[in-house]
mmCIF file of C-alpha atoms and ligand atoms in Angstrom:
data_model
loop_
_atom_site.group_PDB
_atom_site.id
_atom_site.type_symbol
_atom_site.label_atom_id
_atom_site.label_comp_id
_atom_site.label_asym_id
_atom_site.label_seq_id
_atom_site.Cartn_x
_atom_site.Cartn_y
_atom_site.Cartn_z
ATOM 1 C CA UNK A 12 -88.910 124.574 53.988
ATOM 2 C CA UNK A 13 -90.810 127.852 52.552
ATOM 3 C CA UNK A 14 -93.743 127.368 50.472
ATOM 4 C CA UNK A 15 -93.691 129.316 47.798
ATOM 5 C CA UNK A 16 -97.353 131.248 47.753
ATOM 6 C CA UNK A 17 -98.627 131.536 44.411
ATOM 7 C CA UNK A 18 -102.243 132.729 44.986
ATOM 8 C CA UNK A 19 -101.029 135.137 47.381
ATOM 9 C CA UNK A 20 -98.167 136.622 44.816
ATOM 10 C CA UNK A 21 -100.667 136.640 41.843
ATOM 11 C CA UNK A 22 -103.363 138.401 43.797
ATOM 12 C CA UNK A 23 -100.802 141.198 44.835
ATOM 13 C CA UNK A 24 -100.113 141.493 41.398
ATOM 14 C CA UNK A 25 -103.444 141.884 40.339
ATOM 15 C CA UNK A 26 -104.116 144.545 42.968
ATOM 16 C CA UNK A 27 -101.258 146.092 41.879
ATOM 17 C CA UNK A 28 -102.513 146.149 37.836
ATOM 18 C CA UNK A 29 -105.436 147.261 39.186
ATOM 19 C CA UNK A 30 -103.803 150.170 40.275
ATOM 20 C CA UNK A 31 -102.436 151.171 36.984
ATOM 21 C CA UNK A 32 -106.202 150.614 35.516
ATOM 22 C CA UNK A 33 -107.990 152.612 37.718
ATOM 23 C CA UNK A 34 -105.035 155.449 37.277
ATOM 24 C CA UNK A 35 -105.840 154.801 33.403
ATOM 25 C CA UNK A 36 -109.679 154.677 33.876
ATOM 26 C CA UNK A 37 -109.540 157.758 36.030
ATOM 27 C CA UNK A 38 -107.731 159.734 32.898
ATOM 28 C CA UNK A 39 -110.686 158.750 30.875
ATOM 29 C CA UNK A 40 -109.401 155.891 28.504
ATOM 30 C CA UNK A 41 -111.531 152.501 28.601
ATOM 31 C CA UNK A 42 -109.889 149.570 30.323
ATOM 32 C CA UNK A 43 -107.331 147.113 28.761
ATOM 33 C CA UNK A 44 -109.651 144.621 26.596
ATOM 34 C CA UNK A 45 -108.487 140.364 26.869
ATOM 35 C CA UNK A 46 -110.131 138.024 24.859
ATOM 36 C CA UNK A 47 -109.853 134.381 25.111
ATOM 37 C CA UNK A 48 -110.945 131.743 22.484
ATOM 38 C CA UNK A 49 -112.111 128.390 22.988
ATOM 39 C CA UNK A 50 -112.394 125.412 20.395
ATOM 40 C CA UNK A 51 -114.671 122.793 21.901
ATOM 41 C CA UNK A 52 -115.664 122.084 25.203
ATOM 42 C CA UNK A 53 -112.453 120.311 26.521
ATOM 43 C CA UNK A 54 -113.823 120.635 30.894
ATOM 44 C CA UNK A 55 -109.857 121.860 31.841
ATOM 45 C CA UNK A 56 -109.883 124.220 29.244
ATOM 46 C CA UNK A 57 -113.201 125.681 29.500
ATOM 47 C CA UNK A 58 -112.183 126.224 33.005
ATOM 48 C CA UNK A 59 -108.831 127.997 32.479
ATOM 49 C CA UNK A 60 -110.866 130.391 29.809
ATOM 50 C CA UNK A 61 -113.484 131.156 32.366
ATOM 51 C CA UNK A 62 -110.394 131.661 34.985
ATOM 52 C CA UNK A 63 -108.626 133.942 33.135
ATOM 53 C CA UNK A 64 -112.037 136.396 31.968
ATOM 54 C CA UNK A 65 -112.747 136.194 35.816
ATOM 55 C CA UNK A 66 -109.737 137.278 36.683
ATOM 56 C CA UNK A 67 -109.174 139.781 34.259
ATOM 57 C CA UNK A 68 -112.175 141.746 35.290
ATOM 58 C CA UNK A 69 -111.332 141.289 39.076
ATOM 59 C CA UNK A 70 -108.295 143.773 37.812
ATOM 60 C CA UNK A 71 -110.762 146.134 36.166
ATOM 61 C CA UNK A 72 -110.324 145.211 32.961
ATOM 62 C CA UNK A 73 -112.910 144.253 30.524
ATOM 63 C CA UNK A 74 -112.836 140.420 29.201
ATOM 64 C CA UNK A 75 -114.390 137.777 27.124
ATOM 65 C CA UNK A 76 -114.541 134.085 25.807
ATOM 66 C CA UNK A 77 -115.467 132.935 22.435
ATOM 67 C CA UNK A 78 -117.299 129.922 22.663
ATOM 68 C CA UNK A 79 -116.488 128.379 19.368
ATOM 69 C CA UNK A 80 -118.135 124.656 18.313
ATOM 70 C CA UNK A 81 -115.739 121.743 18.263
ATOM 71 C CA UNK A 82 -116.036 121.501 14.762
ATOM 72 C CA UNK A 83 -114.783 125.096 14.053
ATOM 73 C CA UNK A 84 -112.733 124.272 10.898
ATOM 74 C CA UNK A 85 -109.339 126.165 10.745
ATOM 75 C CA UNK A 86 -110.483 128.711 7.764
ATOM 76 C CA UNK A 87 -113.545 129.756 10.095
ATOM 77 C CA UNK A 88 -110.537 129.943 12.896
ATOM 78 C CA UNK A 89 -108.252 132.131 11.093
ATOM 79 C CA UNK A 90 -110.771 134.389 10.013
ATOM 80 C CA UNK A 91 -112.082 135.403 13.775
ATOM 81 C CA UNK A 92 -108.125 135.914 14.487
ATOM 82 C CA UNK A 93 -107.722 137.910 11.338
ATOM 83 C CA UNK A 94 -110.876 139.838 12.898
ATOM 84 C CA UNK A 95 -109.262 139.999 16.178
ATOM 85 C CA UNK A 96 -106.176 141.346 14.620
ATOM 86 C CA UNK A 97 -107.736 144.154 13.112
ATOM 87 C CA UNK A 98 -110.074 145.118 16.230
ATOM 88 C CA UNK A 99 -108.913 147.996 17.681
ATOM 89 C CA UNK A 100 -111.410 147.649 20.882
ATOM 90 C CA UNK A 101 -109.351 144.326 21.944
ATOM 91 C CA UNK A 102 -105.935 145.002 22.996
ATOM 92 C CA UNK A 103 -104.759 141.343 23.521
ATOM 93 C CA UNK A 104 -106.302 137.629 22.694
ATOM 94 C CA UNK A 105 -105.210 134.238 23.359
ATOM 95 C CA UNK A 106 -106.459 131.085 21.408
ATOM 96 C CA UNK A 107 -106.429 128.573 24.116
ATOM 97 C CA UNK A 108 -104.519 125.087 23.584
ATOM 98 C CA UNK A 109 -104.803 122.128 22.637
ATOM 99 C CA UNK A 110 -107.027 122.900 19.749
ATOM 100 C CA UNK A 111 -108.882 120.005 18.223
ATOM 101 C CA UNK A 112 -106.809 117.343 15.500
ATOM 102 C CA UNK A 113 -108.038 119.046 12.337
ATOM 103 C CA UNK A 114 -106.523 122.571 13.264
ATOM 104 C CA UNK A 115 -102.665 123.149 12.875
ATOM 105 C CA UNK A 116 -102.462 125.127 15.762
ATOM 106 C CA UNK A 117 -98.911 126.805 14.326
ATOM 107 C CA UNK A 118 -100.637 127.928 11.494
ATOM 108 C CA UNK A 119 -103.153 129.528 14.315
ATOM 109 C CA UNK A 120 -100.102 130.754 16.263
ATOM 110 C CA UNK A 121 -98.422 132.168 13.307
ATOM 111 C CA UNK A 122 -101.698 134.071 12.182
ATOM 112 C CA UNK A 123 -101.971 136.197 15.598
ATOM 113 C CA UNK A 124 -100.285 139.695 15.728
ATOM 114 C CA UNK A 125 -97.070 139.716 17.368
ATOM 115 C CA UNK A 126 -98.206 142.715 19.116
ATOM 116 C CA UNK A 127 -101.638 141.287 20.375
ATOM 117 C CA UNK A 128 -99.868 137.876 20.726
ATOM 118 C CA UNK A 129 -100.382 138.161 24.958
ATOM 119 C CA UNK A 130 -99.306 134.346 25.497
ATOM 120 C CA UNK A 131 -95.939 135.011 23.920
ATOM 121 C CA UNK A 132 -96.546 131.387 21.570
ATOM 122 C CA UNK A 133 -95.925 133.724 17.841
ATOM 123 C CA UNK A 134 -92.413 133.227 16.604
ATOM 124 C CA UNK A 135 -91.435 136.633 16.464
ATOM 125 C CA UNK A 136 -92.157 136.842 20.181
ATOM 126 C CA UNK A 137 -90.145 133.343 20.993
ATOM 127 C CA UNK A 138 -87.212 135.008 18.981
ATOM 128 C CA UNK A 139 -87.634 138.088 20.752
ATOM 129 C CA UNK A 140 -87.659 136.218 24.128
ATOM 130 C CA UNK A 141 -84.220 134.531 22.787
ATOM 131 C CA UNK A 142 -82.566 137.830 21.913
ATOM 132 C CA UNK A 143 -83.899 139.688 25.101
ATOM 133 C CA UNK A 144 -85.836 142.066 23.266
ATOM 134 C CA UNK A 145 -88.738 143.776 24.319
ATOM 135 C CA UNK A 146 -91.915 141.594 23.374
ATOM 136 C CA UNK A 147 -94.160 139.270 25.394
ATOM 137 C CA UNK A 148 -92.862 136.286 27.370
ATOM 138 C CA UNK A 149 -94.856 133.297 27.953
ATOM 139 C CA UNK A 150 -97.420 133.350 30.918
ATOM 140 C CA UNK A 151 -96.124 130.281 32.373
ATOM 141 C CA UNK A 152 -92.731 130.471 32.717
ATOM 142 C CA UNK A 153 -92.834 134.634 33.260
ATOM 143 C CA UNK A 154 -94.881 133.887 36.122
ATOM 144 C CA UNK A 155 -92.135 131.147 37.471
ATOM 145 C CA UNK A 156 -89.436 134.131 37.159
ATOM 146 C CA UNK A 157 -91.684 136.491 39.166
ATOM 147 C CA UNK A 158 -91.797 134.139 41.624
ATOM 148 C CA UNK A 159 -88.153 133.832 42.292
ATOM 149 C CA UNK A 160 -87.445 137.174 42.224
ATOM 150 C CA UNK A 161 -90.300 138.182 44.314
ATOM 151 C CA UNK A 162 -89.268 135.141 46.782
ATOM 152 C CA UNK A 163 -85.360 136.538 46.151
ATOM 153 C CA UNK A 164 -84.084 133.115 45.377
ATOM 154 C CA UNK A 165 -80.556 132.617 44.179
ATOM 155 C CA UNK A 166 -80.618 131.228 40.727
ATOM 156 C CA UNK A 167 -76.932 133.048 39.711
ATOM 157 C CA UNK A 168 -74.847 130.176 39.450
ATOM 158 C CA UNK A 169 -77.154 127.244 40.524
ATOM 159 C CA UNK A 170 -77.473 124.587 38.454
ATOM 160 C CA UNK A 171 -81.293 124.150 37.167
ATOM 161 C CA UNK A 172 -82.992 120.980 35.592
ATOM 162 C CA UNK A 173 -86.067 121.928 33.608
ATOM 163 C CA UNK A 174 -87.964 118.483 33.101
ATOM 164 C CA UNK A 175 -90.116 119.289 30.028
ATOM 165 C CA UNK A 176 -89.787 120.825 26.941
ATOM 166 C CA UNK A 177 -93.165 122.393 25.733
ATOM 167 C CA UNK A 178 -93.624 125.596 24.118
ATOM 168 C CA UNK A 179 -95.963 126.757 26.852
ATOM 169 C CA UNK A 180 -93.538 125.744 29.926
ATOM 170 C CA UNK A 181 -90.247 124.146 29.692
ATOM 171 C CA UNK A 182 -88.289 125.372 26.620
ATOM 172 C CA UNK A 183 -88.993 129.034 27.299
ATOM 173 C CA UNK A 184 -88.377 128.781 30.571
ATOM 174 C CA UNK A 185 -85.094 126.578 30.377
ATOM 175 C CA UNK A 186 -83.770 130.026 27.965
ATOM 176 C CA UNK A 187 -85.142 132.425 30.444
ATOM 177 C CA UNK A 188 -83.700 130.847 33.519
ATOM 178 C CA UNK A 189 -79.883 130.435 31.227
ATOM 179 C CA UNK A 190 -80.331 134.345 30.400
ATOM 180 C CA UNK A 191 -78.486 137.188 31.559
ATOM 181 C CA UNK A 192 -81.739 138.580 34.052
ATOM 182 C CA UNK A 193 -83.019 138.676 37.422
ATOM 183 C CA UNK A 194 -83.856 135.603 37.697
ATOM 184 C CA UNK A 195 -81.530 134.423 35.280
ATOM 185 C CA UNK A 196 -77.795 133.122 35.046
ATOM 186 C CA UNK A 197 -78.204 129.647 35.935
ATOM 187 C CA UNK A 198 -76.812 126.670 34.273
ATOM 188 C CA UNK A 199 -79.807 124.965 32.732
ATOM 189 C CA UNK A 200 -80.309 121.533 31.685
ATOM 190 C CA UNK A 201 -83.438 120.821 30.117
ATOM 191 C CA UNK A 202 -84.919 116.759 30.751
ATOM 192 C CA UNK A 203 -87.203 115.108 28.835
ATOM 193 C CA UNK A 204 -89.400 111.968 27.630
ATOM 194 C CA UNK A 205 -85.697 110.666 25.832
ATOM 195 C CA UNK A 206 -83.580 111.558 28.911
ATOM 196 C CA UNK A 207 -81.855 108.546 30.504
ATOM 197 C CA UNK A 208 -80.958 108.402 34.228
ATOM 198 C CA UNK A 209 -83.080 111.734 34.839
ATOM 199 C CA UNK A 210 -82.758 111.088 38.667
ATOM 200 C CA UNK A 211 -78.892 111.366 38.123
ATOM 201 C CA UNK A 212 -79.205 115.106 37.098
ATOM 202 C CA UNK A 213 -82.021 116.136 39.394
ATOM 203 C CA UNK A 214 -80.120 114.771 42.205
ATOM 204 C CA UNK A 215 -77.474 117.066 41.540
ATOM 205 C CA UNK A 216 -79.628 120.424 40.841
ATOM 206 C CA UNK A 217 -80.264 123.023 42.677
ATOM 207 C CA UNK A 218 -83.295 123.825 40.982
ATOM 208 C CA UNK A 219 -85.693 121.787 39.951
ATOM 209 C CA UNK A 220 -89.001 122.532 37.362
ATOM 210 C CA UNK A 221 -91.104 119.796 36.730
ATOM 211 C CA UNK A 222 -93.691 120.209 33.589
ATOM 212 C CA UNK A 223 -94.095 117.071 31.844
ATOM 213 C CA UNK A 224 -98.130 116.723 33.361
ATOM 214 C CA UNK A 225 -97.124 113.332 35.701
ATOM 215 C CA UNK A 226 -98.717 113.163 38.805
ATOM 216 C CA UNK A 227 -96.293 112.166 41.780
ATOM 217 C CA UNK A 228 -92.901 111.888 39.413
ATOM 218 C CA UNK A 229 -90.720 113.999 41.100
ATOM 219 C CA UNK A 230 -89.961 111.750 44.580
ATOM 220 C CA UNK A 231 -87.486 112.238 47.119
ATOM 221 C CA UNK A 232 -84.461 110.001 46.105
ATOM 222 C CA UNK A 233 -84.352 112.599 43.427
ATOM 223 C CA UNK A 234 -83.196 115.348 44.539
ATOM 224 C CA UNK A 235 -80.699 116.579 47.184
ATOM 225 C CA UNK A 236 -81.252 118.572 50.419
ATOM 226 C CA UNK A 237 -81.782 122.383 50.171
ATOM 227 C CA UNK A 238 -82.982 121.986 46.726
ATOM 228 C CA UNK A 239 -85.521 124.649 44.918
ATOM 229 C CA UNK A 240 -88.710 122.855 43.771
ATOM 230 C CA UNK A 241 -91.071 125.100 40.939
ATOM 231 C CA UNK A 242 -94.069 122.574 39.794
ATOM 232 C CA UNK A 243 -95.588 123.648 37.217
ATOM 233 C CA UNK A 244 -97.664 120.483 36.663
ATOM 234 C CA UNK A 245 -101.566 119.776 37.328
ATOM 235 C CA UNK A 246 -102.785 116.861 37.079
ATOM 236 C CA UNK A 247 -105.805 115.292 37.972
ATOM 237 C CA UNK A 248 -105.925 112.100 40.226
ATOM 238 C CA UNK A 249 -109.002 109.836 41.533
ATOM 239 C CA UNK A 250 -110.196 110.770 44.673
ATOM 240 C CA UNK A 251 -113.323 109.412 45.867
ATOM 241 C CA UNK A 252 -113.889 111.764 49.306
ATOM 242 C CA UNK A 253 -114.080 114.786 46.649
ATOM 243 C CA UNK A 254 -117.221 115.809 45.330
ATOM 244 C CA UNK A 255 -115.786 115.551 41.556
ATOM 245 C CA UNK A 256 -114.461 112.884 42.696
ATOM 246 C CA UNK A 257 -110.619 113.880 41.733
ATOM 247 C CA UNK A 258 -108.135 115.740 42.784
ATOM 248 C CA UNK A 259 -105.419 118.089 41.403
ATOM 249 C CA UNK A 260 -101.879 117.311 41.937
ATOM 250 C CA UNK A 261 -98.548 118.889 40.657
ATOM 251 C CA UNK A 262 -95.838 116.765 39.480
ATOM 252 C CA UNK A 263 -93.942 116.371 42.418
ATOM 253 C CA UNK A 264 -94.701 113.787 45.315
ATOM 254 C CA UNK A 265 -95.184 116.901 47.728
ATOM 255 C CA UNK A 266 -95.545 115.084 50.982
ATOM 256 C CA UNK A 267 -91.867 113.493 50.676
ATOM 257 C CA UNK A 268 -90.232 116.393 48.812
ATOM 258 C CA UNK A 269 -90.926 119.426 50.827
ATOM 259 C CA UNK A 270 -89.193 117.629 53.525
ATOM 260 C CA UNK A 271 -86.039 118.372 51.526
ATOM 261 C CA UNK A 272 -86.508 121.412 49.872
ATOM 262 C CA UNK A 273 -85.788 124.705 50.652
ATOM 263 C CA UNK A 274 -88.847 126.115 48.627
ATOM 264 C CA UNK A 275 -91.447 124.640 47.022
ATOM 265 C CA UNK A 276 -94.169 125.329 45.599
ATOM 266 C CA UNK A 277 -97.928 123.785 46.117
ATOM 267 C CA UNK A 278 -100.216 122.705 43.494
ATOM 268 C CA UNK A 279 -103.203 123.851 43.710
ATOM 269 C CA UNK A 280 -101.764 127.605 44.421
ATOM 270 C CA UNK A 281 -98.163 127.541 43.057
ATOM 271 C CA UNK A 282 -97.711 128.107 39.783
ATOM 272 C CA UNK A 283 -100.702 128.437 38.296
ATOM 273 C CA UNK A 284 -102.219 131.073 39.757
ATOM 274 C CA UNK A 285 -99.052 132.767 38.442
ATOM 275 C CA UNK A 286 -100.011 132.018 34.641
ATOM 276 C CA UNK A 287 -103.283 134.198 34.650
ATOM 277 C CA UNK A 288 -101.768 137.027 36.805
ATOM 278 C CA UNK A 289 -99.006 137.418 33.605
ATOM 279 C CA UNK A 290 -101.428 137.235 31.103
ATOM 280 C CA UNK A 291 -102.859 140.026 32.966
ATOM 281 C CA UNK A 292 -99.385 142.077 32.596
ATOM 282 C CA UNK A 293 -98.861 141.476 28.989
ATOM 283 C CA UNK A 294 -102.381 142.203 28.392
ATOM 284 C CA UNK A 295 -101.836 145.393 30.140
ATOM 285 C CA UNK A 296 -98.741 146.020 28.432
ATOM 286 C CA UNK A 297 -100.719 145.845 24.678
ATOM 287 C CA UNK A 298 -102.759 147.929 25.986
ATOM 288 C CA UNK A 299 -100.347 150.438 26.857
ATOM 289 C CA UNK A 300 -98.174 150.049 23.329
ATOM 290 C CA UNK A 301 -101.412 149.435 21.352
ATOM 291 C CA UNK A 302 -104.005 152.283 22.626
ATOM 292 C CA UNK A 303 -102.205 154.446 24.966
ATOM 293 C CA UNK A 304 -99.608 155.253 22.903
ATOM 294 C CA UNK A 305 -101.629 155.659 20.058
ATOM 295 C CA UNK A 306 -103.872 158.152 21.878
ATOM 296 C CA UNK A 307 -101.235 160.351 23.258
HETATM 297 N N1 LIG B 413 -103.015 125.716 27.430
HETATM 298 C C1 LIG B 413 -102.332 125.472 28.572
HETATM 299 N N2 LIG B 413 -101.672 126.585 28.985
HETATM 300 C C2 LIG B 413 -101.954 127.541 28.064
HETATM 301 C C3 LIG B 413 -101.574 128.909 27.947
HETATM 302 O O1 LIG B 413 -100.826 129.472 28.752
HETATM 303 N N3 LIG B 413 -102.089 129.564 26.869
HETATM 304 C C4 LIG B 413 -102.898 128.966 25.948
HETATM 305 N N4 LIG B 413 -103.337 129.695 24.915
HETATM 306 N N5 LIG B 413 -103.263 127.699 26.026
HETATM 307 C C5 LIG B 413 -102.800 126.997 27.099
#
């Protein structure tokens, strides 16, 4: 079995942006500018938004969160990302999800500029995705690709179960995976709350992706020897000898499962480490088609 190091992957890659912002920095232009917004005080999303501005200045970039009150109403929403739109000193934003009940968070999604749109969630970027045009790809399931192609794992071929079909994780990624790409040319099947038997098709995959947000699901019976595990769940469980007093744990039962697979990746420090290091690259990449090429 070979665990598949996520912290370790996404801190290379955020040396290596680094890199390409200090060779930036060094020509005299400012730093690529993230913004993240946050509705509410929701204690998992206020620490992903602090993650990701931490991060993004660890690469040399220059980052902040807007703090907005739960009761933000979605007129007082759209007009900050109109704002953002228009603000030529930010190169990429992300509202952060969920967003509270009263806010149609597609008609948030929808508002952002396809070109500033760094999480890849804006229609014109999902149909870009689709027709393998250049745009942004979701940080999720970009970082899941980077990962097998960085670990050099055969997906031509194989046959893949995605379990989950968010916008965030497990549609994108079941198209990405199907797609003619490194990375790509697997047969997908994509699983879900409505799938019967589910054990039937994992058992027979080669690759498995778990992202439905249930601790332990995944168990051994599952799945077959040799296979390819990607967890891209978190979840948090009781546990009383932690100072919170939980846990986080991925979707899979990790204990009994990485005695079968051939890779696998941990939770804490698979996948989601991943997720902020992407943002990172499309934010860089805005940057770079927003500023840079406007300047030169
Ligand atoms: N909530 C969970 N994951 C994400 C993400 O990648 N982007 C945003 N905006 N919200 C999220």
């Amino acid at each position: 079995m070979k665990l598949i190091d996520g912290k370790k992957t996404a801190q290379d890659i955020s040396n290596e942006l680094k890199q390409e912002v200090d060779k930036y920095t060094a020509q005299g232009h400012r730093p690529p500018h993230l913004v993240a917004v946050l509705v509410g005080n929701d204690p998992a999303s206020t620490y992903y938004v602090r993650s990701k501005e931490k991060k993004a200045k660890k690469a040399g970039y220059t980052s902040e969160v807007i703090y907005l009150d739960e009761k933000t109403s979605e007129q007082e929403l759209l007009q900050l990302v109109n704002q953002l739109n228009n603000d030529t000193a930010i190169d990429g934003f992300i509202v952060q999800l969920p967003l509270p009940k009263h806010i149609d968070e597609h008609k948030i999604l929808m508002a952002i500029a396809p070109e500033k749109d760094i999480d890849g969630f804006h229609p014109e970027n999902i149909g870009r995705m689709v027709a393998q045009l250049p745009g942004f790809l979701p940080a999720t399931p970009y970082g899941i690709l980077e990962l097998i192609n960085r670990y050099q794992i055969p997906t031509e071929g194989k046959k893949a179960v995605v379990i989950g079909r968010s916008l965030i994780v497990g549609r994108p990624l079941s198209i990405l995976l199907s797609q003619k790409r490194p990375g790509g040319n697997a047969s997908v099947c994509v699983a879900h709350s409505r799938t019967k038997n589910i054990s039937e098709l994992t058992k027979d995959a080669d690759i498995v992706v778990t992202a439905i947000g249930k601790a332990h699901f995944l168990k051994a019976d599952m799945v077959k020897d040799g296979v390819v595990i990607i967890d891209a769940g978190i979840n948090e469980v009781p546990d009383s000898t932690r100072p919170k007093g939980y846990k986080l744990v991925g979707d899979v039962d990790f204990d009994e499962v990485s005695k079968k697979a051939s890779y696998i990746t941990p939770v804490p420090g698979g996948v989601g480490p991943m997720t902020i290091a992407m943002l990172l690259k499309n934010t860089l990449q805005a940057y770079e088609n927003n500023y840079l090429k406007k300047k030169n």
